[in-house]
Amino acid sequence: MSSQDGSLVAGPGRCCSAVPFCCSASGHTSNALEPARERAAGPWSSHDQRDAEEADTRLLIAELCKQFYHLGWVTGTGGGVSIRDGHNIYIAPSGVQKERLHPINMFVLDYPSFQPLISPPACSGPLRPSQCTPLFLAAYRIGIDRPGAEVGSVIHTHSPEAVDVTILCELRGEDAFVITHHEMIKGIRRNSGEYHRYQDELVIPIIDNTPQERDLEESLSEAIRRHPEAPAVLVRRHGLYVWGRSWRDAKTQCECLDALFNATIRARLLGCDMRFPPAGSKYLHDRKSTEAGPLRFPEPQQQ
């Protein structure tokens, strides 16, 4: 059913049909780790398979939020995670302790219409859609608007390194984070699908923060338009939005970017500017160059 403001609210008789591992008659939640196949009576069906996949996606978001909390990326209820599974987009709620999320707490939207499908059931308490939702959807639109691009997951962190690097760029009067000649650059995939190389110049745009998270949508969308290959946007004195073709891609790129932010700050303390290649490097950035060919191993020797 719908609330007065038009948002979806789980009501009586709807909990268990909307969420495959929600409420039992006793009012307790079933074990989210229990495979749907074991819970289902009778033969394993395509419906059971969909239930299991949905349970896995919900559980995965809860696990990632807990992991990111312990990394210091989503403390104080900040940050968020979203994963697209086929035509469903799952988003963690707003203003909650991210390390204590339960799989039933997720909101679900349709892809590509972005229409609300499922809200957390009443038994999970009063939860609000994530303030990050408009920003997540702006990233998902990349996969709709650009042939060959695909976005399957979006992560928002309040990483201290991400915040600090925006301040460093602010002191330089720059509106983008730039780095080259660092090994972790190779873990960053362009929206077109190609990975960066060690000698490439990685550019991540920076937008100014706003009092309300949702008000970032316009400037984030503009940054995406102006930097079509950047898989992330930094928000000054706030944090990072990063996306990928899957949750694995998004997580990998989030980790690589955090390492690059940390390396930039530490290098600055050592008097090194990571915006430029090391002196005497023979591997210089060339926008026209292509990827190297496949590795060729020597032929086995005759015995």
PDB file of C-alpha atoms in Angstrom:
ATOM      1  CA  MET A   1       0.000   0.000   0.000  1.00  0.00           C
ATOM      2  CA  SER A   2       1.031   3.654  -0.236  1.00  0.00           C
ATOM      3  CA  SER A   3       1.599   6.231   2.463  1.00  0.00           C
ATOM      4  CA  GLN A   4       0.089   9.710   2.330  1.00  0.00           C
ATOM      5  CA  ASP A   5       3.199  11.083   0.644  1.00  0.00           C
ATOM      6  CA  GLY A   6       2.955   8.490  -2.127  1.00  0.00           C
ATOM      7  CA  SER A   7       5.861   6.292  -1.048  1.00  0.00           C
ATOM      8  CA  LEU A   8       5.427   2.546  -0.838  1.00  0.00           C
ATOM      9  CA  VAL A   9       4.891   1.128   2.624  1.00  0.00           C
ATOM     10  CA  ALA A  10       4.732  -2.536   3.514  1.00  0.00           C
ATOM     11  CA  GLY A  11       1.417  -3.386   5.098  1.00  0.00           C
ATOM     12  CA  PRO A  12      -0.346  -6.346   6.687  1.00  0.00           C
ATOM     13  CA  GLY A  13      -0.314  -9.418   4.512  1.00  0.00           C
ATOM     14  CA  ARG A  14       2.333  -7.945   2.257  1.00  0.00           C
ATOM     15  CA  CYS A  15       5.520  -8.533   4.208  1.00  0.00           C
ATOM     16  CA  CYS A  16       6.192 -12.119   3.289  1.00  0.00           C
ATOM     17  CA  SER A  17       5.083 -11.775  -0.320  1.00  0.00           C
ATOM     18  CA  ALA A  18       7.385  -8.808  -0.945  1.00  0.00           C
ATOM     19  CA  VAL A  19      10.449 -10.133   0.845  1.00  0.00           C
ATOM     20  CA  PRO A  20      11.239 -13.838   0.569  1.00  0.00           C
ATOM     21  CA  PHE A  21      12.790 -14.127   4.028  1.00  0.00           C
ATOM     22  CA  CYS A  22      10.737 -11.669   6.063  1.00  0.00           C
ATOM     23  CA  CYS A  23       8.157 -12.339   8.790  1.00  0.00           C
ATOM     24  CA  SER A  24       6.903 -15.639  10.086  1.00  0.00           C
ATOM     25  CA  ALA A  25       3.575 -16.031  11.858  1.00  0.00           C
ATOM     26  CA  SER A  26       5.346 -15.636  15.189  1.00  0.00           C
ATOM     27  CA  GLY A  27       6.617 -12.192  14.201  1.00  0.00           C
ATOM     28  CA  HIS A  28      10.245 -13.245  13.904  1.00  0.00           C
ATOM     29  CA  THR A  29      12.384 -12.927  10.844  1.00  0.00           C
ATOM     30  CA  SER A  30      13.659 -16.059   9.176  1.00  0.00           C
ATOM     31  CA  ASN A  31      17.354 -16.671   8.746  1.00  0.00           C
ATOM     32  CA  ALA A  32      18.604 -14.519   5.850  1.00  0.00           C
ATOM     33  CA  LEU A  33      21.510 -16.882   5.373  1.00  0.00           C
ATOM     34  CA  GLU A  34      19.240 -19.881   4.906  1.00  0.00           C
ATOM     35  CA  PRO A  35      19.092 -20.717   1.195  1.00  0.00           C
ATOM     36  CA  ALA A  36      15.686 -20.205  -0.385  1.00  0.00           C
ATOM     37  CA  ARG A  37      15.967 -23.677  -1.883  1.00  0.00           C
ATOM     38  CA  GLU A  38      15.991 -25.262   1.574  1.00  0.00           C
ATOM     39  CA  ARG A  39      13.006 -23.178   2.665  1.00  0.00           C
ATOM     40  CA  ALA A  40      10.934 -23.967  -0.405  1.00  0.00           C
ATOM     41  CA  ALA A  41       8.598 -26.933  -0.335  1.00  0.00           C
ATOM     42  CA  GLY A  42       8.523 -29.151  -3.369  1.00  0.00           C
ATOM     43  CA  PRO A  43      10.658 -29.047  -6.519  1.00  0.00           C
ATOM     44  CA  TRP A  44      13.197 -26.280  -7.123  1.00  0.00           C
ATOM     45  CA  SER A  45      11.484 -23.743  -9.420  1.00  0.00           C
ATOM     46  CA  SER A  46      12.394 -20.558 -11.279  1.00  0.00           C
ATOM     47  CA  HIS A  47      10.449 -18.637  -8.604  1.00  0.00           C
ATOM     48  CA  ASP A  48      12.632 -20.210  -5.916  1.00  0.00           C
ATOM     49  CA  GLN A  49      15.704 -19.240  -7.928  1.00  0.00           C
ATOM     50  CA  ARG A  50      14.568 -15.600  -8.103  1.00  0.00           C
ATOM     51  CA  ASP A  51      13.887 -15.599  -4.347  1.00  0.00           C
ATOM     52  CA  ALA A  52      17.372 -16.948  -3.670  1.00  0.00           C
ATOM     53  CA  GLU A  53      18.986 -14.363  -5.944  1.00  0.00           C
ATOM     54  CA  GLU A  54      17.047 -11.527  -4.297  1.00  0.00           C
ATOM     55  CA  ALA A  55      18.011 -12.780  -0.845  1.00  0.00           C
ATOM     56  CA  ASP A  56      21.646 -12.926  -1.938  1.00  0.00           C
ATOM     57  CA  THR A  57      21.580  -9.327  -3.230  1.00  0.00           C
ATOM     58  CA  ARG A  58      19.963  -7.990  -0.065  1.00  0.00           C
ATOM     59  CA  LEU A  59      22.393  -9.884   2.132  1.00  0.00           C
ATOM     60  CA  LEU A  60      25.334  -8.718   0.025  1.00  0.00           C
ATOM     61  CA  ILE A  61      24.434  -5.042   0.551  1.00  0.00           C
ATOM     62  CA  ALA A  62      24.211  -5.592   4.295  1.00  0.00           C
ATOM     63  CA  GLU A  63      27.591  -7.347   4.309  1.00  0.00           C
ATOM     64  CA  LEU A  64      29.262  -4.634   2.211  1.00  0.00           C
ATOM     65  CA  CYS A  65      27.898  -1.891   4.458  1.00  0.00           C
ATOM     66  CA  LYS A  66      29.296  -3.696   7.485  1.00  0.00           C
ATOM     67  CA  GLN A  67      32.687  -4.103   5.811  1.00  0.00           C
ATOM     68  CA  PHE A  68      32.768  -0.454   4.727  1.00  0.00           C
ATOM     69  CA  TYR A  69      31.818   0.639   8.260  1.00  0.00           C
ATOM     70  CA  HIS A  70      34.886  -1.114   9.657  1.00  0.00           C
ATOM     71  CA  LEU A  71      37.016   0.627   6.993  1.00  0.00           C
ATOM     72  CA  GLY A  72      35.729   3.983   8.254  1.00  0.00           C
ATOM     73  CA  TRP A  73      33.857   4.696   5.026  1.00  0.00           C
ATOM     74  CA  VAL A  74      30.209   4.723   6.239  1.00  0.00           C
ATOM     75  CA  THR A  75      30.388   5.760   9.887  1.00  0.00           C
ATOM     76  CA  GLY A  76      27.769   7.901  11.616  1.00  0.00           C
ATOM     77  CA  THR A  77      24.970   6.506   9.387  1.00  0.00           C
ATOM     78  CA  GLY A  78      26.614   8.162   6.357  1.00  0.00           C
ATOM     79  CA  GLY A  79      27.279   6.632   2.954  1.00  0.00           C
ATOM     80  CA  GLY A  80      25.370   3.937   1.142  1.00  0.00           C
ATOM     81  CA  VAL A  81      25.402   1.009  -1.281  1.00  0.00           C
ATOM     82  CA  SER A  82      23.168   0.135  -4.219  1.00  0.00           C
ATOM     83  CA  ILE A  83      23.228  -2.947  -6.465  1.00  0.00           C
ATOM     84  CA  ARG A  84      21.266  -3.587  -9.652  1.00  0.00           C
ATOM     85  CA  ASP A  85      20.178  -7.172 -10.226  1.00  0.00           C
ATOM     86  CA  GLY A  86      18.487  -7.400 -13.604  1.00  0.00           C
ATOM     87  CA  HIS A  87      15.472  -5.094 -13.548  1.00  0.00           C
ATOM     88  CA  ASN A  88      15.652  -4.484  -9.783  1.00  0.00           C
ATOM     89  CA  ILE A  89      17.743  -1.818  -8.057  1.00  0.00           C
ATOM     90  CA  TYR A  90      18.376  -2.442  -4.354  1.00  0.00           C
ATOM     91  CA  ILE A  91      19.302   0.521  -2.133  1.00  0.00           C
ATOM     92  CA  ALA A  92      20.166   0.631   1.567  1.00  0.00           C
ATOM     93  CA  PRO A  93      17.975   3.000   3.646  1.00  0.00           C
ATOM     94  CA  SER A  94      18.944   6.422   4.952  1.00  0.00           C
ATOM     95  CA  GLY A  95      19.975   7.453   8.447  1.00  0.00           C
ATOM     96  CA  VAL A  96      20.667   3.978   9.852  1.00  0.00           C
ATOM     97  CA  GLN A  97      23.666   2.316  11.447  1.00  0.00           C
ATOM     98  CA  LYS A  98      25.205   0.749   8.363  1.00  0.00           C
ATOM     99  CA  GLU A  99      26.990  -1.998  10.288  1.00  0.00           C
ATOM    100  CA  ARG A 100      23.652  -3.224  11.678  1.00  0.00           C
ATOM    101  CA  LEU A 101      21.632  -3.430   8.460  1.00  0.00           C
ATOM    102  CA  HIS A 102      19.433  -6.481   7.896  1.00  0.00           C
ATOM    103  CA  PRO A 103      18.641  -7.786   4.409  1.00  0.00           C
ATOM    104  CA  ILE A 104      14.949  -6.927   4.822  1.00  0.00           C
ATOM    105  CA  ASN A 105      15.815  -3.231   5.261  1.00  0.00           C
ATOM    106  CA  MET A 106      16.397  -2.555   1.542  1.00  0.00           C
ATOM    107  CA  PHE A 107      14.303  -0.455  -0.821  1.00  0.00           C
ATOM    108  CA  VAL A 108      13.742  -1.801  -4.345  1.00  0.00           C
ATOM    109  CA  LEU A 109      13.208   0.228  -7.532  1.00  0.00           C
ATOM    110  CA  ASP A 110      12.523  -0.851 -11.099  1.00  0.00           C
ATOM    111  CA  TYR A 111      15.215  -0.536 -13.764  1.00  0.00           C
ATOM    112  CA  PRO A 112      15.117   1.354 -16.092  1.00  0.00           C
ATOM    113  CA  SER A 113      11.937   3.241 -15.070  1.00  0.00           C
ATOM    114  CA  PHE A 114      13.246   3.906 -11.506  1.00  0.00           C
ATOM    115  CA  GLN A 115       9.710   3.460 -10.149  1.00  0.00           C
ATOM    116  CA  PRO A 116       9.466   2.253  -6.500  1.00  0.00           C
ATOM    117  CA  LEU A 117       8.620  -1.434  -6.231  1.00  0.00           C
ATOM    118  CA  ILE A 118       9.131  -2.586  -2.651  1.00  0.00           C
ATOM    119  CA  SER A 119       9.713  -0.823   0.665  1.00  0.00           C
ATOM    120  CA  PRO A 120      11.036  -2.546   3.812  1.00  0.00           C
ATOM    121  CA  PRO A 121       8.228  -4.384   5.631  1.00  0.00           C
ATOM    122  CA  ALA A 122       6.567  -2.875   8.675  1.00  0.00           C
ATOM    123  CA  CYS A 123       8.399  -5.293  10.972  1.00  0.00           C
ATOM    124  CA  SER A 124      11.723  -3.596  10.112  1.00  0.00           C
ATOM    125  CA  GLY A 125      10.640  -0.298  11.664  1.00  0.00           C
ATOM    126  CA  PRO A 126      10.238   3.189  10.174  1.00  0.00           C
ATOM    127  CA  LEU A 127      12.881   3.461   7.439  1.00  0.00           C
ATOM    128  CA  ARG A 128      13.362   6.220   4.887  1.00  0.00           C
ATOM    129  CA  PRO A 129      14.677   5.909   1.325  1.00  0.00           C
ATOM    130  CA  SER A 130      18.334   6.817   1.050  1.00  0.00           C
ATOM    131  CA  GLN A 131      19.152  10.490   0.578  1.00  0.00           C
ATOM    132  CA  CYS A 132      21.652   9.177  -1.986  1.00  0.00           C
ATOM    133  CA  THR A 133      18.910   7.738  -4.220  1.00  0.00           C
ATOM    134  CA  PRO A 134      18.863  10.581  -6.816  1.00  0.00           C
ATOM    135  CA  LEU A 135      22.677  10.381  -7.039  1.00  0.00           C
ATOM    136  CA  PHE A 136      22.638   6.607  -7.449  1.00  0.00           C
ATOM    137  CA  LEU A 137      20.065   6.908 -10.228  1.00  0.00           C
ATOM    138  CA  ALA A 138      22.148   9.570 -11.985  1.00  0.00           C
ATOM    139  CA  ALA A 139      24.963   7.010 -12.174  1.00  0.00           C
ATOM    140  CA  TYR A 140      22.625   4.222 -13.347  1.00  0.00           C
ATOM    141  CA  ARG A 141      21.493   6.481 -16.216  1.00  0.00           C
ATOM    142  CA  ILE A 142      24.991   6.135 -17.707  1.00  0.00           C
ATOM    143  CA  GLY A 143      24.105   2.573 -18.660  1.00  0.00           C
ATOM    144  CA  ILE A 144      20.868   3.765 -20.276  1.00  0.00           C
ATOM    145  CA  ASP A 145      22.159   6.813 -22.136  1.00  0.00           C
ATOM    146  CA  ARG A 146      25.478   5.496 -23.485  1.00  0.00           C
ATOM    147  CA  PRO A 147      25.865   2.503 -25.785  1.00  0.00           C
ATOM    148  CA  GLY A 148      28.447   0.085 -24.432  1.00  0.00           C
ATOM    149  CA  ALA A 149      28.397   1.517 -20.919  1.00  0.00           C
ATOM    150  CA  GLU A 150      26.829  -0.417 -18.064  1.00  0.00           C
ATOM    151  CA  VAL A 151      26.359   0.366 -14.380  1.00  0.00           C
ATOM    152  CA  GLY A 152      25.466  -2.476 -12.029  1.00  0.00           C
ATOM    153  CA  SER A 153      26.355  -0.963  -8.658  1.00  0.00           C
ATOM    154  CA  VAL A 154      26.980   2.417  -7.018  1.00  0.00           C
ATOM    155  CA  ILE A 155      28.813   3.060  -3.736  1.00  0.00           C
ATOM    156  CA  HIS A 156      28.895   6.265  -1.689  1.00  0.00           C
ATOM    157  CA  THR A 157      31.518   6.645   1.040  1.00  0.00           C
ATOM    158  CA  HIS A 158      32.615   9.291   3.513  1.00  0.00           C
ATOM    159  CA  SER A 159      36.174   8.005   3.410  1.00  0.00           C
ATOM    160  CA  PRO A 160      38.586  10.318   5.296  1.00  0.00           C
ATOM    161  CA  GLU A 161      41.081   9.973   2.418  1.00  0.00           C
ATOM    162  CA  ALA A 162      38.453  11.041  -0.109  1.00  0.00           C
ATOM    163  CA  VAL A 163      37.554  14.076   1.979  1.00  0.00           C
ATOM    164  CA  ASP A 164      41.197  15.010   2.572  1.00  0.00           C
ATOM    165  CA  VAL A 165      42.123  14.800  -1.105  1.00  0.00           C
ATOM    166  CA  THR A 166      39.301  17.196  -2.016  1.00  0.00           C
ATOM    167  CA  ILE A 167      40.760  19.670   0.487  1.00  0.00           C
ATOM    168  CA  LEU A 168      44.210  19.247  -1.059  1.00  0.00           C
ATOM    169  CA  CYS A 169      42.737  19.987  -4.499  1.00  0.00           C
ATOM    170  CA  GLU A 170      40.857  22.937  -3.013  1.00  0.00           C
ATOM    171  CA  LEU A 171      44.132  24.427  -1.757  1.00  0.00           C
ATOM    172  CA  ARG A 172      45.489  24.073  -5.296  1.00  0.00           C
ATOM    173  CA  GLY A 173      42.409  25.713  -6.788  1.00  0.00           C
ATOM    174  CA  GLU A 174      41.532  22.551  -8.749  1.00  0.00           C
ATOM    175  CA  ASP A 175      38.133  21.046  -9.557  1.00  0.00           C
ATOM    176  CA  ALA A 176      39.443  17.540 -10.282  1.00  0.00           C
ATOM    177  CA  PHE A 177      41.685  14.932  -8.701  1.00  0.00           C
ATOM    178  CA  VAL A 178      44.506  14.007 -11.078  1.00  0.00           C
ATOM    179  CA  ILE A 179      47.108  11.272 -10.704  1.00  0.00           C
ATOM    180  CA  THR A 180      49.428   9.333 -12.998  1.00  0.00           C
ATOM    181  CA  HIS A 181      52.130   6.656 -12.759  1.00  0.00           C
ATOM    182  CA  HIS A 182      50.744   4.648  -9.857  1.00  0.00           C
ATOM    183  CA  GLU A 183      50.084   0.901  -9.910  1.00  0.00           C
ATOM    184  CA  MET A 184      46.552   1.163  -8.459  1.00  0.00           C
ATOM    185  CA  ILE A 185      45.398   3.234 -11.443  1.00  0.00           C
ATOM    186  CA  LYS A 186      45.241  -0.066 -13.331  1.00  0.00           C
ATOM    187  CA  GLY A 187      42.264  -1.124 -11.208  1.00  0.00           C
ATOM    188  CA  ILE A 188      40.106   1.744 -12.496  1.00  0.00           C
ATOM    189  CA  ARG A 189      37.862   0.955 -15.460  1.00  0.00           C
ATOM    190  CA  ARG A 190      36.599   3.668 -17.814  1.00  0.00           C
ATOM    191  CA  ASN A 191      32.837   3.816 -18.383  1.00  0.00           C
ATOM    192  CA  SER A 192      33.475   2.556 -21.924  1.00  0.00           C
ATOM    193  CA  GLY A 193      34.933  -0.632 -20.429  1.00  0.00           C
ATOM    194  CA  GLU A 194      38.712  -0.260 -20.859  1.00  0.00           C
ATOM    195  CA  TYR A 195      41.001  -0.237 -17.836  1.00  0.00           C
ATOM    196  CA  HIS A 196      43.458   2.556 -17.203  1.00  0.00           C
ATOM    197  CA  ARG A 197      47.157   1.788 -17.511  1.00  0.00           C
ATOM    198  CA  TYR A 198      49.967   2.649 -15.137  1.00  0.00           C
ATOM    199  CA  GLN A 199      51.123   5.608 -17.241  1.00  0.00           C
ATOM    200  CA  ASP A 200      47.633   6.982 -17.916  1.00  0.00           C
ATOM    201  CA  GLU A 201      46.317  10.156 -16.379  1.00  0.00           C
ATOM    202  CA  LEU A 202      43.356   9.429 -14.132  1.00  0.00           C
ATOM    203  CA  VAL A 203      40.958  12.356 -13.675  1.00  0.00           C
ATOM    204  CA  ILE A 204      38.124  12.298 -11.111  1.00  0.00           C
ATOM    205  CA  PRO A 205      35.939  15.441 -11.101  1.00  0.00           C
ATOM    206  CA  ILE A 206      35.148  17.269  -7.859  1.00  0.00           C
ATOM    207  CA  ILE A 207      31.834  19.012  -7.183  1.00  0.00           C
ATOM    208  CA  ASP A 208      30.952  21.342  -4.312  1.00  0.00           C
ATOM    209  CA  ASN A 209      28.937  20.022  -1.403  1.00  0.00           C
ATOM    210  CA  THR A 210      25.380  21.130  -0.610  1.00  0.00           C
ATOM    211  CA  PRO A 211      23.417  21.260   2.682  1.00  0.00           C
ATOM    212  CA  GLN A 212      21.109  18.470   1.450  1.00  0.00           C
ATOM    213  CA  GLU A 213      22.424  15.345  -0.278  1.00  0.00           C
ATOM    214  CA  ARG A 214      19.656  15.301  -2.871  1.00  0.00           C
ATOM    215  CA  ASP A 215      20.661  18.784  -4.056  1.00  0.00           C
ATOM    216  CA  LEU A 216      23.900  17.298  -5.443  1.00  0.00           C
ATOM    217  CA  GLU A 217      22.038  15.588  -8.283  1.00  0.00           C
ATOM    218  CA  GLU A 218      22.349  18.420 -10.818  1.00  0.00           C
ATOM    219  CA  SER A 219      26.060  19.047 -10.302  1.00  0.00           C
ATOM    220  CA  LEU A 220      26.869  15.321 -10.199  1.00  0.00           C
ATOM    221  CA  SER A 221      24.975  14.757 -13.454  1.00  0.00           C
ATOM    222  CA  GLU A 222      26.846  17.664 -15.026  1.00  0.00           C
ATOM    223  CA  ALA A 223      30.197  16.216 -13.863  1.00  0.00           C
ATOM    224  CA  ILE A 224      29.253  12.871 -15.434  1.00  0.00           C
ATOM    225  CA  ARG A 225      28.399  14.647 -18.695  1.00  0.00           C
ATOM    226  CA  ARG A 226      31.675  16.614 -18.746  1.00  0.00           C
ATOM    227  CA  HIS A 227      33.816  13.587 -17.803  1.00  0.00           C
ATOM    228  CA  PRO A 228      32.193  10.716 -19.720  1.00  0.00           C
ATOM    229  CA  GLU A 229      34.933   8.180 -18.905  1.00  0.00           C
ATOM    230  CA  ALA A 230      35.277   8.928 -15.180  1.00  0.00           C
ATOM    231  CA  PRO A 231      33.742   6.135 -13.046  1.00  0.00           C
ATOM    232  CA  ALA A 232      33.493   8.332  -9.961  1.00  0.00           C
ATOM    233  CA  VAL A 233      32.813  11.839  -8.663  1.00  0.00           C
ATOM    234  CA  LEU A 234      34.292  13.401  -5.534  1.00  0.00           C
ATOM    235  CA  VAL A 235      32.200  15.750  -3.390  1.00  0.00           C
ATOM    236  CA  ARG A 236      34.281  18.441  -1.716  1.00  0.00           C
ATOM    237  CA  ARG A 237      34.608  18.004   2.060  1.00  0.00           C
ATOM    238  CA  HIS A 238      32.031  15.210   1.846  1.00  0.00           C
ATOM    239  CA  GLY A 239      33.078  11.971   0.164  1.00  0.00           C
ATOM    240  CA  LEU A 240      33.000   9.857  -2.987  1.00  0.00           C
ATOM    241  CA  TYR A 241      30.466   8.383  -5.407  1.00  0.00           C
ATOM    242  CA  VAL A 242      31.852   5.493  -7.460  1.00  0.00           C
ATOM    243  CA  TRP A 243      30.198   2.962  -9.753  1.00  0.00           C
ATOM    244  CA  GLY A 244      31.020  -0.102 -11.812  1.00  0.00           C
ATOM    245  CA  ARG A 245      29.579  -2.737 -14.120  1.00  0.00           C
ATOM    246  CA  SER A 246      28.974  -4.999 -11.134  1.00  0.00           C
ATOM    247  CA  TRP A 247      29.257  -4.756  -7.370  1.00  0.00           C
ATOM    248  CA  ARG A 248      32.723  -6.310  -7.701  1.00  0.00           C
ATOM    249  CA  ASP A 249      33.787  -3.585 -10.125  1.00  0.00           C
ATOM    250  CA  ALA A 250      32.400  -0.816  -7.933  1.00  0.00           C
ATOM    251  CA  LYS A 251      34.016  -2.248  -4.779  1.00  0.00           C
ATOM    252  CA  THR A 252      37.368  -2.755  -6.520  1.00  0.00           C
ATOM    253  CA  GLN A 253      37.375   0.771  -7.890  1.00  0.00           C
ATOM    254  CA  CYS A 254      36.362   2.201  -4.518  1.00  0.00           C
ATOM    255  CA  GLU A 255      39.315   0.419  -2.890  1.00  0.00           C
ATOM    256  CA  CYS A 256      41.745   1.460  -5.631  1.00  0.00           C
ATOM    257  CA  LEU A 257      40.623   5.084  -5.503  1.00  0.00           C
ATOM    258  CA  ASP A 258      40.969   5.169  -1.736  1.00  0.00           C
ATOM    259  CA  ALA A 259      44.512   3.819  -2.076  1.00  0.00           C
ATOM    260  CA  LEU A 260      45.285   6.493  -4.702  1.00  0.00           C
ATOM    261  CA  PHE A 261      43.897   9.251  -2.474  1.00  0.00           C
ATOM    262  CA  ASN A 262      46.026   7.983   0.407  1.00  0.00           C
ATOM    263  CA  ALA A 263      49.121   7.740  -1.816  1.00  0.00           C
ATOM    264  CA  THR A 264      48.611  11.299  -3.069  1.00  0.00           C
ATOM    265  CA  ILE A 265      48.385  12.692   0.455  1.00  0.00           C
ATOM    266  CA  ARG A 266      51.438  10.758   1.694  1.00  0.00           C
ATOM    267  CA  ALA A 267      53.443  11.676  -1.410  1.00  0.00           C
ATOM    268  CA  ARG A 268      52.577  15.327  -0.822  1.00  0.00           C
ATOM    269  CA  LEU A 269      54.130  15.089   2.659  1.00  0.00           C
ATOM    270  CA  LEU A 270      57.272  13.697   1.024  1.00  0.00           C
ATOM    271  CA  GLY A 271      57.412  16.562  -1.449  1.00  0.00           C
ATOM    272  CA  CYS A 272      56.235  14.490  -4.427  1.00  0.00           C
ATOM    273  CA  ASP A 273      53.462  15.617  -6.765  1.00  0.00           C
ATOM    274  CA  MET A 274      51.589  12.606  -8.163  1.00  0.00           C
ATOM    275  CA  ARG A 275      50.007  14.668 -10.927  1.00  0.00           C
ATOM    276  CA  PHE A 276      53.234  14.278 -12.891  1.00  0.00           C
ATOM    277  CA  PRO A 277      55.307  11.244 -13.962  1.00  0.00           C
ATOM    278  CA  PRO A 278      58.538  10.517 -12.110  1.00  0.00           C
ATOM    279  CA  ALA A 279      61.642  12.175 -13.464  1.00  0.00           C
ATOM    280  CA  GLY A 280      63.221  10.197 -16.279  1.00  0.00           C
ATOM    281  CA  SER A 281      60.274   7.824 -16.712  1.00  0.00           C
ATOM    282  CA  LYS A 282      60.200   6.149 -20.119  1.00  0.00           C
ATOM    283  CA  TYR A 283      56.496   5.377 -19.729  1.00  0.00           C
ATOM    284  CA  LEU A 284      54.742   8.620 -20.555  1.00  0.00           C
ATOM    285  CA  HIS A 285      51.037   9.137 -20.981  1.00  0.00           C
ATOM    286  CA  ASP A 286      49.932   9.086 -24.603  1.00  0.00           C
ATOM    287  CA  ARG A 287      46.203   9.491 -25.234  1.00  0.00           C
ATOM    288  CA  LYS A 288      46.595   7.945 -28.708  1.00  0.00           C
ATOM    289  CA  SER A 289      48.423   4.817 -27.592  1.00  0.00           C
ATOM    290  CA  THR A 290      46.602   1.490 -27.283  1.00  0.00           C
ATOM    291  CA  GLU A 291      46.774  -1.405 -24.922  1.00  0.00           C
ATOM    292  CA  ALA A 292      49.742  -3.743 -25.209  1.00  0.00           C
ATOM    293  CA  GLY A 293      49.181  -7.068 -26.938  1.00  0.00           C
ATOM    294  CA  PRO A 294      48.676 -10.350 -25.092  1.00  0.00           C
ATOM    295  CA  LEU A 295      51.526 -11.939 -23.192  1.00  0.00           C
ATOM    296  CA  ARG A 296      53.459 -14.427 -25.284  1.00  0.00           C
ATOM    297  CA  PHE A 297      55.126 -17.222 -23.381  1.00  0.00           C
ATOM    298  CA  PRO A 298      58.109 -19.064 -24.874  1.00  0.00           C
ATOM    299  CA  GLU A 299      57.485 -22.364 -26.585  1.00  0.00           C
ATOM    300  CA  PRO A 300      58.171 -25.392 -24.387  1.00  0.00           C
ATOM    301  CA  GLN A 301      61.600 -26.893 -24.944  1.00  0.00           C
ATOM    302  CA  GLN A 302      61.918 -30.340 -26.428  1.00  0.00           C
ATOM    303  CA  GLN A 303      63.063 -32.954 -23.941  1.00  0.00           C
TER     304      GLN A 303
END
